[in-house]
mmCIF file of C-alpha atoms and ligand atoms in Angstrom:
data_model
loop_
_atom_site.group_PDB
_atom_site.id
_atom_site.type_symbol
_atom_site.label_atom_id
_atom_site.label_comp_id
_atom_site.label_asym_id
_atom_site.label_seq_id
_atom_site.Cartn_x
_atom_site.Cartn_y
_atom_site.Cartn_z
ATOM 1 C CA UNK A 1 0.005 -0.015 0.000
ATOM 2 C CA UNK A 2 1.377 3.377 -0.977
ATOM 3 C CA UNK A 3 1.395 6.525 1.084
ATOM 4 C CA UNK A 4 -0.404 8.211 -1.733
ATOM 5 C CA UNK A 5 -3.952 8.095 -0.237
ATOM 6 C CA UNK A 6 -3.195 8.982 3.348
ATOM 7 C CA UNK A 7 -5.985 11.512 3.633
ATOM 8 C CA UNK A 8 -8.573 9.697 1.586
ATOM 9 C CA UNK A 9 -7.901 6.478 3.456
ATOM 10 C CA UNK A 10 -9.161 8.101 6.641
ATOM 11 C CA UNK A 11 -12.228 9.613 4.969
ATOM 12 C CA UNK A 12 -13.677 7.140 2.548
ATOM 13 C CA UNK A 13 -16.081 4.527 3.970
ATOM 14 C CA UNK A 14 -17.301 1.996 1.471
ATOM 15 C CA UNK A 15 -20.818 0.688 2.179
ATOM 16 C CA UNK A 16 -20.936 -3.058 2.023
ATOM 17 C CA UNK A 17 -24.580 -3.521 1.181
ATOM 18 C CA UNK A 18 -24.366 -7.240 0.411
ATOM 19 C CA UNK A 19 -26.616 -10.134 1.282
ATOM 20 C CA UNK A 20 -23.791 -12.679 1.954
ATOM 21 C CA UNK A 21 -20.518 -12.336 3.740
ATOM 22 C CA UNK A 22 -18.686 -14.048 0.846
ATOM 23 C CA UNK A 23 -19.747 -11.311 -1.621
ATOM 24 C CA UNK A 24 -18.693 -8.643 0.862
ATOM 25 C CA UNK A 25 -15.371 -10.279 1.510
ATOM 26 C CA UNK A 26 -14.633 -10.501 -2.248
ATOM 27 C CA UNK A 27 -15.350 -6.738 -2.513
ATOM 28 C CA UNK A 28 -13.147 -5.881 0.494
ATOM 29 C CA UNK A 29 -10.260 -7.945 -0.963
ATOM 30 C CA UNK A 30 -10.565 -6.136 -4.277
ATOM 31 C CA UNK A 31 -10.138 -2.705 -2.565
ATOM 32 C CA UNK A 32 -6.712 -2.851 -1.023
ATOM 33 C CA UNK A 33 -6.410 0.946 -0.522
ATOM 34 C CA UNK A 34 -9.721 1.296 1.345
ATOM 35 C CA UNK A 35 -9.483 0.854 5.036
ATOM 36 C CA UNK A 36 -13.024 1.819 6.285
ATOM 37 C CA UNK A 37 -16.060 -0.245 5.513
ATOM 38 C CA UNK A 38 -19.756 0.190 6.585
ATOM 39 C CA UNK A 39 -21.780 -2.727 7.746
ATOM 40 C CA UNK A 40 -25.480 -2.191 7.837
ATOM 41 C CA UNK A 41 -28.451 -4.304 8.988
ATOM 42 C CA UNK A 42 -28.438 -6.448 5.910
ATOM 43 C CA UNK A 43 -24.861 -7.725 6.015
ATOM 44 C CA UNK A 44 -24.821 -7.771 9.802
ATOM 45 C CA UNK A 45 -27.757 -10.203 9.834
ATOM 46 C CA UNK A 46 -26.591 -12.110 6.790
ATOM 47 C CA UNK A 47 -23.336 -12.779 8.511
ATOM 48 C CA UNK A 48 -24.938 -13.610 11.854
ATOM 49 C CA UNK A 49 -23.074 -10.670 13.339
ATOM 50 C CA UNK A 50 -19.685 -11.912 12.228
ATOM 51 C CA UNK A 51 -18.958 -9.214 9.640
ATOM 52 C CA UNK A 52 -17.390 -6.836 12.159
ATOM 53 C CA UNK A 53 -14.934 -9.457 13.442
ATOM 54 C CA UNK A 54 -14.060 -10.681 9.948
ATOM 55 C CA UNK A 55 -13.371 -7.181 8.764
ATOM 56 C CA UNK A 56 -11.153 -6.578 11.699
ATOM 57 C CA UNK A 57 -9.272 -9.756 10.897
ATOM 58 C CA UNK A 58 -8.721 -8.456 7.407
ATOM 59 C CA UNK A 59 -7.189 -5.358 8.967
ATOM 60 C CA UNK A 60 -10.061 -3.058 8.229
ATOM 61 C CA UNK A 61 -11.934 -0.548 10.368
ATOM 62 C CA UNK A 62 -15.692 -0.741 10.624
ATOM 63 C CA UNK A 63 -18.545 1.655 10.749
ATOM 64 C CA UNK A 64 -21.356 -0.463 12.285
ATOM 65 C CA UNK A 65 -24.513 1.246 11.038
ATOM 66 C CA UNK A 66 -27.236 -0.315 13.133
ATOM 67 C CA UNK A 67 -28.835 2.923 14.409
ATOM 68 C CA UNK A 68 -29.737 1.899 17.906
ATOM 69 C CA UNK A 69 -33.016 3.297 19.243
ATOM 70 C CA UNK A 70 -34.465 1.909 22.508
ATOM 71 C CA UNK A 71 -34.589 2.589 26.206
ATOM 72 C CA UNK A 72 -31.246 3.869 27.634
ATOM 73 C CA UNK A 73 -30.225 0.612 29.370
ATOM 74 C CA UNK A 74 -30.815 -1.512 26.288
ATOM 75 C CA UNK A 75 -28.927 0.920 24.033
ATOM 76 C CA UNK A 76 -26.058 1.114 26.556
ATOM 77 C CA UNK A 77 -25.706 -2.659 26.505
ATOM 78 C CA UNK A 78 -25.781 -2.814 22.682
ATOM 79 C CA UNK A 79 -23.104 -0.095 22.620
ATOM 80 C CA UNK A 80 -20.965 -2.282 24.904
ATOM 81 C CA UNK A 81 -21.190 -5.132 22.428
ATOM 82 C CA UNK A 82 -20.378 -2.921 19.451
ATOM 83 C CA UNK A 83 -17.334 -1.422 21.256
ATOM 84 C CA UNK A 84 -16.182 -4.991 22.344
ATOM 85 C CA UNK A 85 -16.372 -6.176 18.680
ATOM 86 C CA UNK A 86 -14.026 -3.380 17.834
ATOM 87 C CA UNK A 87 -16.376 -1.283 15.636
ATOM 88 C CA UNK A 88 -14.526 2.014 15.098
ATOM 89 C CA UNK A 89 -17.742 3.974 14.343
ATOM 90 C CA UNK A 90 -21.305 3.080 15.398
ATOM 91 C CA UNK A 91 -24.505 4.968 15.780
ATOM 92 C CA UNK A 92 -27.793 5.622 17.672
ATOM 93 C CA UNK A 93 -30.888 7.702 16.786
ATOM 94 C CA UNK A 94 -30.680 11.108 18.383
ATOM 95 C CA UNK A 95 -34.485 10.989 18.827
ATOM 96 C CA UNK A 96 -33.885 8.362 21.509
ATOM 97 C CA UNK A 97 -33.206 11.327 23.696
ATOM 98 C CA UNK A 98 -30.542 12.889 25.935
ATOM 99 C CA UNK A 99 -30.398 10.126 28.537
ATOM 100 C CA UNK A 100 -30.209 7.309 26.015
ATOM 101 C CA UNK A 101 -27.346 9.086 24.178
ATOM 102 C CA UNK A 102 -25.478 9.857 27.440
ATOM 103 C CA UNK A 103 -25.578 6.286 28.511
ATOM 104 C CA UNK A 104 -24.524 5.117 25.077
ATOM 105 C CA UNK A 105 -21.502 7.383 25.271
ATOM 106 C CA UNK A 106 -20.476 6.265 28.777
ATOM 107 C CA UNK A 107 -20.871 2.563 28.089
ATOM 108 C CA UNK A 108 -18.948 2.688 24.761
ATOM 109 C CA UNK A 109 -16.030 4.503 26.463
ATOM 110 C CA UNK A 110 -15.944 2.199 29.460
ATOM 111 C CA UNK A 111 -16.051 -0.905 27.296
ATOM 112 C CA UNK A 112 -13.224 0.321 24.955
ATOM 113 C CA UNK A 113 -11.049 1.161 27.941
ATOM 114 C CA UNK A 114 -11.701 -2.153 29.536
ATOM 115 C CA UNK A 115 -10.510 -3.990 26.480
ATOM 116 C CA UNK A 116 -7.763 -1.475 25.581
ATOM 117 C CA UNK A 117 -9.339 -0.634 22.298
ATOM 118 C CA UNK A 118 -9.222 2.648 20.453
ATOM 119 C CA UNK A 119 -12.102 4.887 21.652
ATOM 120 C CA UNK A 120 -14.844 4.387 19.128
ATOM 121 C CA UNK A 121 -16.628 7.309 17.416
ATOM 122 C CA UNK A 122 -20.287 7.331 18.439
ATOM 123 C CA UNK A 123 -22.583 9.137 16.036
ATOM 124 C CA UNK A 124 -26.208 10.061 16.071
ATOM 125 C CA UNK A 125 -28.668 9.947 13.230
ATOM 126 C CA UNK A 126 -30.733 13.175 13.345
ATOM 127 C CA UNK A 127 -33.523 12.900 10.817
ATOM 128 C CA UNK A 128 -33.460 10.153 8.163
ATOM 129 C CA UNK A 129 -32.995 11.813 4.824
ATOM 130 C CA UNK A 130 -35.889 9.785 3.523
ATOM 131 C CA UNK A 131 -38.270 11.966 5.546
ATOM 132 C CA UNK A 132 -39.474 15.339 4.452
ATOM 133 C CA UNK A 133 -41.363 18.150 6.225
ATOM 134 C CA UNK A 134 -44.709 16.510 5.408
ATOM 135 C CA UNK A 135 -43.619 13.195 6.988
ATOM 136 C CA UNK A 136 -42.414 14.915 10.096
ATOM 137 C CA UNK A 137 -45.544 16.931 10.469
ATOM 138 C CA UNK A 138 -47.588 13.703 10.258
ATOM 139 C CA UNK A 139 -45.788 12.392 13.353
ATOM 140 C CA UNK A 140 -46.060 15.703 15.096
ATOM 141 C CA UNK A 141 -42.509 17.020 14.621
ATOM 142 C CA UNK A 142 -41.229 20.338 13.370
ATOM 143 C CA UNK A 143 -39.675 20.728 9.936
ATOM 144 C CA UNK A 144 -36.579 18.836 8.853
ATOM 145 C CA UNK A 145 -34.096 21.726 9.178
ATOM 146 C CA UNK A 146 -35.195 22.626 12.626
ATOM 147 C CA UNK A 147 -35.357 18.982 13.760
ATOM 148 C CA UNK A 148 -31.914 18.290 12.351
ATOM 149 C CA UNK A 149 -30.507 21.354 14.210
ATOM 150 C CA UNK A 150 -32.220 20.533 17.486
ATOM 151 C CA UNK A 151 -31.181 16.876 17.423
ATOM 152 C CA UNK A 152 -27.551 17.641 16.464
ATOM 153 C CA UNK A 153 -27.204 20.099 19.347
ATOM 154 C CA UNK A 154 -28.784 17.622 21.804
ATOM 155 C CA UNK A 155 -26.474 14.873 20.596
ATOM 156 C CA UNK A 156 -23.429 17.148 21.068
ATOM 157 C CA UNK A 157 -24.557 18.059 24.583
ATOM 158 C CA UNK A 158 -24.934 14.373 25.402
ATOM 159 C CA UNK A 159 -21.322 13.784 24.461
ATOM 160 C CA UNK A 160 -21.846 12.172 21.024
ATOM 161 C CA UNK A 161 -18.911 12.612 18.679
ATOM 162 C CA UNK A 162 -20.857 13.597 15.475
ATOM 163 C CA UNK A 163 -23.757 12.985 13.184
ATOM 164 C CA UNK A 164 -24.661 11.196 9.932
ATOM 165 C CA UNK A 165 -25.976 13.937 7.731
ATOM 166 C CA UNK A 166 -26.785 14.778 4.090
ATOM 167 C CA UNK A 167 -24.206 16.963 2.454
ATOM 168 C CA UNK A 168 -26.770 19.777 2.351
ATOM 169 C CA UNK A 169 -26.868 19.891 6.141
ATOM 170 C CA UNK A 170 -23.181 20.298 6.732
ATOM 171 C CA UNK A 171 -23.239 24.106 6.875
ATOM 172 C CA UNK A 172 -26.056 24.185 9.472
ATOM 173 C CA UNK A 173 -24.454 21.532 11.649
ATOM 174 C CA UNK A 174 -21.039 23.145 11.534
ATOM 175 C CA UNK A 175 -22.618 26.535 12.617
ATOM 176 C CA UNK A 176 -24.456 24.927 15.512
ATOM 177 C CA UNK A 177 -21.991 22.297 16.639
ATOM 178 C CA UNK A 178 -18.498 23.553 15.681
ATOM 179 C CA UNK A 179 -15.651 22.110 13.668
ATOM 180 C CA UNK A 180 -14.649 19.237 16.025
ATOM 181 C CA UNK A 181 -18.101 17.624 15.682
ATOM 182 C CA UNK A 182 -17.673 14.811 13.188
ATOM 183 C CA UNK A 183 -19.973 14.798 10.040
ATOM 184 C CA UNK A 184 -20.378 11.539 8.123
ATOM 185 C CA UNK A 185 -22.055 12.055 4.713
ATOM 186 C CA UNK A 186 -23.867 9.472 2.458
ATOM 187 C CA UNK A 187 -25.565 10.879 -0.696
ATOM 188 C CA UNK A 188 -22.187 11.390 -2.366
ATOM 189 C CA UNK A 189 -21.804 10.763 -6.108
ATOM 190 C CA UNK A 190 -18.858 11.341 -8.347
ATOM 191 C CA UNK A 191 -19.812 13.211 -11.475
ATOM 192 C CA UNK A 192 -19.080 10.067 -13.628
ATOM 193 C CA UNK A 193 -21.509 7.821 -11.668
ATOM 194 C CA UNK A 194 -25.314 7.495 -11.921
ATOM 195 C CA UNK A 195 -27.447 8.960 -9.216
ATOM 196 C CA UNK A 196 -29.270 5.717 -8.373
ATOM 197 C CA UNK A 197 -31.968 6.548 -5.871
ATOM 198 C CA UNK A 198 -30.017 9.398 -4.265
ATOM 199 C CA UNK A 199 -31.505 12.728 -5.078
ATOM 200 C CA UNK A 200 -29.704 15.608 -3.455
ATOM 201 C CA UNK A 201 -26.046 14.772 -3.954
ATOM 202 C CA UNK A 202 -22.598 16.295 -3.950
ATOM 203 C CA UNK A 203 -19.438 15.012 -5.508
ATOM 204 C CA UNK A 204 -16.746 13.591 -3.209
ATOM 205 C CA UNK A 205 -14.679 16.729 -3.759
ATOM 206 C CA UNK A 206 -17.639 19.053 -3.053
ATOM 207 C CA UNK A 207 -18.544 17.164 0.115
ATOM 208 C CA UNK A 208 -15.039 17.271 1.465
ATOM 209 C CA UNK A 209 -14.660 21.027 0.635
ATOM 210 C CA UNK A 210 -17.957 21.613 2.354
ATOM 211 C CA UNK A 211 -16.533 20.059 5.588
ATOM 212 C CA UNK A 212 -17.503 16.383 5.607
ATOM 213 C CA UNK A 213 -15.194 14.371 7.836
ATOM 214 C CA UNK A 214 -16.156 11.053 6.263
ATOM 215 C CA UNK A 215 -17.939 9.998 3.043
ATOM 216 C CA UNK A 216 -20.080 6.848 2.877
ATOM 217 C CA UNK A 217 -20.142 5.623 -0.771
ATOM 218 C CA UNK A 218 -21.625 2.394 -1.886
ATOM 219 C CA UNK A 219 -22.830 1.650 -5.436
ATOM 220 C CA UNK A 220 -20.555 4.049 -7.378
ATOM 221 C CA UNK A 221 -17.757 1.720 -6.163
ATOM 222 C CA UNK A 222 -19.360 -1.657 -5.538
ATOM 223 C CA UNK A 223 -21.384 -1.708 -8.780
ATOM 224 C CA UNK A 224 -18.548 -0.360 -10.912
ATOM 225 C CA UNK A 225 -16.958 -2.448 -13.611
ATOM 226 C CA UNK A 226 -13.727 -2.107 -11.744
ATOM 227 C CA UNK A 227 -14.479 -1.297 -8.057
ATOM 228 C CA UNK A 228 -10.828 -0.696 -7.363
ATOM 229 C CA UNK A 229 -10.450 1.781 -10.152
ATOM 230 C CA UNK A 230 -13.575 3.635 -9.025
ATOM 231 C CA UNK A 231 -12.368 3.765 -5.445
ATOM 232 C CA UNK A 232 -8.962 5.035 -6.487
ATOM 233 C CA UNK A 233 -10.548 7.735 -8.634
ATOM 234 C CA UNK A 234 -12.609 8.889 -5.662
ATOM 235 C CA UNK A 235 -9.601 8.757 -3.408
ATOM 236 C CA UNK A 236 -7.594 10.884 -5.850
ATOM 237 C CA UNK A 237 -10.427 13.451 -5.957
ATOM 238 C CA UNK A 238 -10.390 13.681 -2.133
ATOM 239 C CA UNK A 239 -6.545 14.022 -1.972
ATOM 240 C CA UNK A 240 -6.782 16.829 -4.610
ATOM 241 C CA UNK A 241 -9.176 18.821 -2.515
ATOM 242 C CA UNK A 242 -6.979 18.431 0.582
ATOM 243 C CA UNK A 243 -3.684 19.096 -1.285
HETATM 244 O O1 C5P B 301 -24.962 3.070 -2.655
HETATM 245 P P1 C5P B 301 -24.957 4.346 -2.062
HETATM 246 O O2 C5P B 301 -23.643 5.178 -2.276
HETATM 247 O O3 C5P B 301 -26.167 5.150 -2.273
HETATM 248 O O4 C5P B 301 -24.897 3.933 -0.506
HETATM 249 C C1 C5P B 301 -24.949 4.843 0.520
HETATM 250 C C2 C5P B 301 -25.030 4.134 1.803
HETATM 251 O O5 C5P B 301 -25.363 5.131 2.831
HETATM 252 C C3 C5P B 301 -26.109 3.074 1.932
HETATM 253 O O6 C5P B 301 -25.580 2.037 2.782
HETATM 254 C C4 C5P B 301 -27.281 3.758 2.565
HETATM 255 O O7 C5P B 301 -28.081 2.921 3.323
HETATM 256 C C5 C5P B 301 -26.605 4.752 3.487
HETATM 257 N N1 C5P B 301 -27.363 5.984 3.674
HETATM 258 C C6 C5P B 301 -27.890 6.808 2.629
HETATM 259 N N2 C5P B 301 -28.536 7.953 3.002
HETATM 260 C C7 C5P B 301 -28.763 8.253 4.248
HETATM 261 C C8 C5P B 301 -28.253 7.456 5.272
HETATM 262 C C9 C5P B 301 -27.599 6.327 4.948
HETATM 263 O O8 C5P B 301 -27.695 6.527 1.520
HETATM 264 N N3 C5P B 301 -29.408 9.393 4.509
#
């Protein structure tokens, strides 16, 4: 592995949206320069929970995207398990409330210390980007922008490290939560890739320039004719912005 992609290697997270561990493993092995991978509900269940450990054995870091949302004690115990498995990033729903997030933070920290693991980054999901103002009003909530802002601030106050957010929300979150608060962005599309079902997108370069700390990119890489070439092109674009 060269030193060429030092910055991009710490920013690009490839989403492993696969229905078997074997397919996911093939993809991981074809992307030698990528060091961060996202495991969501599909692969986590398909691998009977083993995907995190397997990725760690392959020398990779894991964003475990299971979006915990339950009573504080239950979420705290789930966070302990995620930290013990060695997930580098994992997440909870901010709408679970202040106490749930506080307990999540404490238990993740405690567990990582106990097992002498790097402190994981604990993120909050504010408002799912699949919901619009109309959807929120139906469940009695204020508009998306205000909800995102309120939930991001609450998450920060509870000790959460950052949020998952659409690239369009970066500016608002930076204003409210400052530069140290981590922002992880899906909805990123290189100009040479199709949009798929993503609607409001930025290119990798635009998202990094706008202040995203991490980019979650799936299909533009995993469905490309050459996934490795696609990943390297994206990594080059990230390096150029940071140069
Ligand atoms: O294939 P694609 O690049 O669209 O994958 C993006 C990944 O980020 C998927 O795993 C998707 O579930 C996730 N995601 C998203 N939009 C959000 C939150 C998560 O696309 N708002």
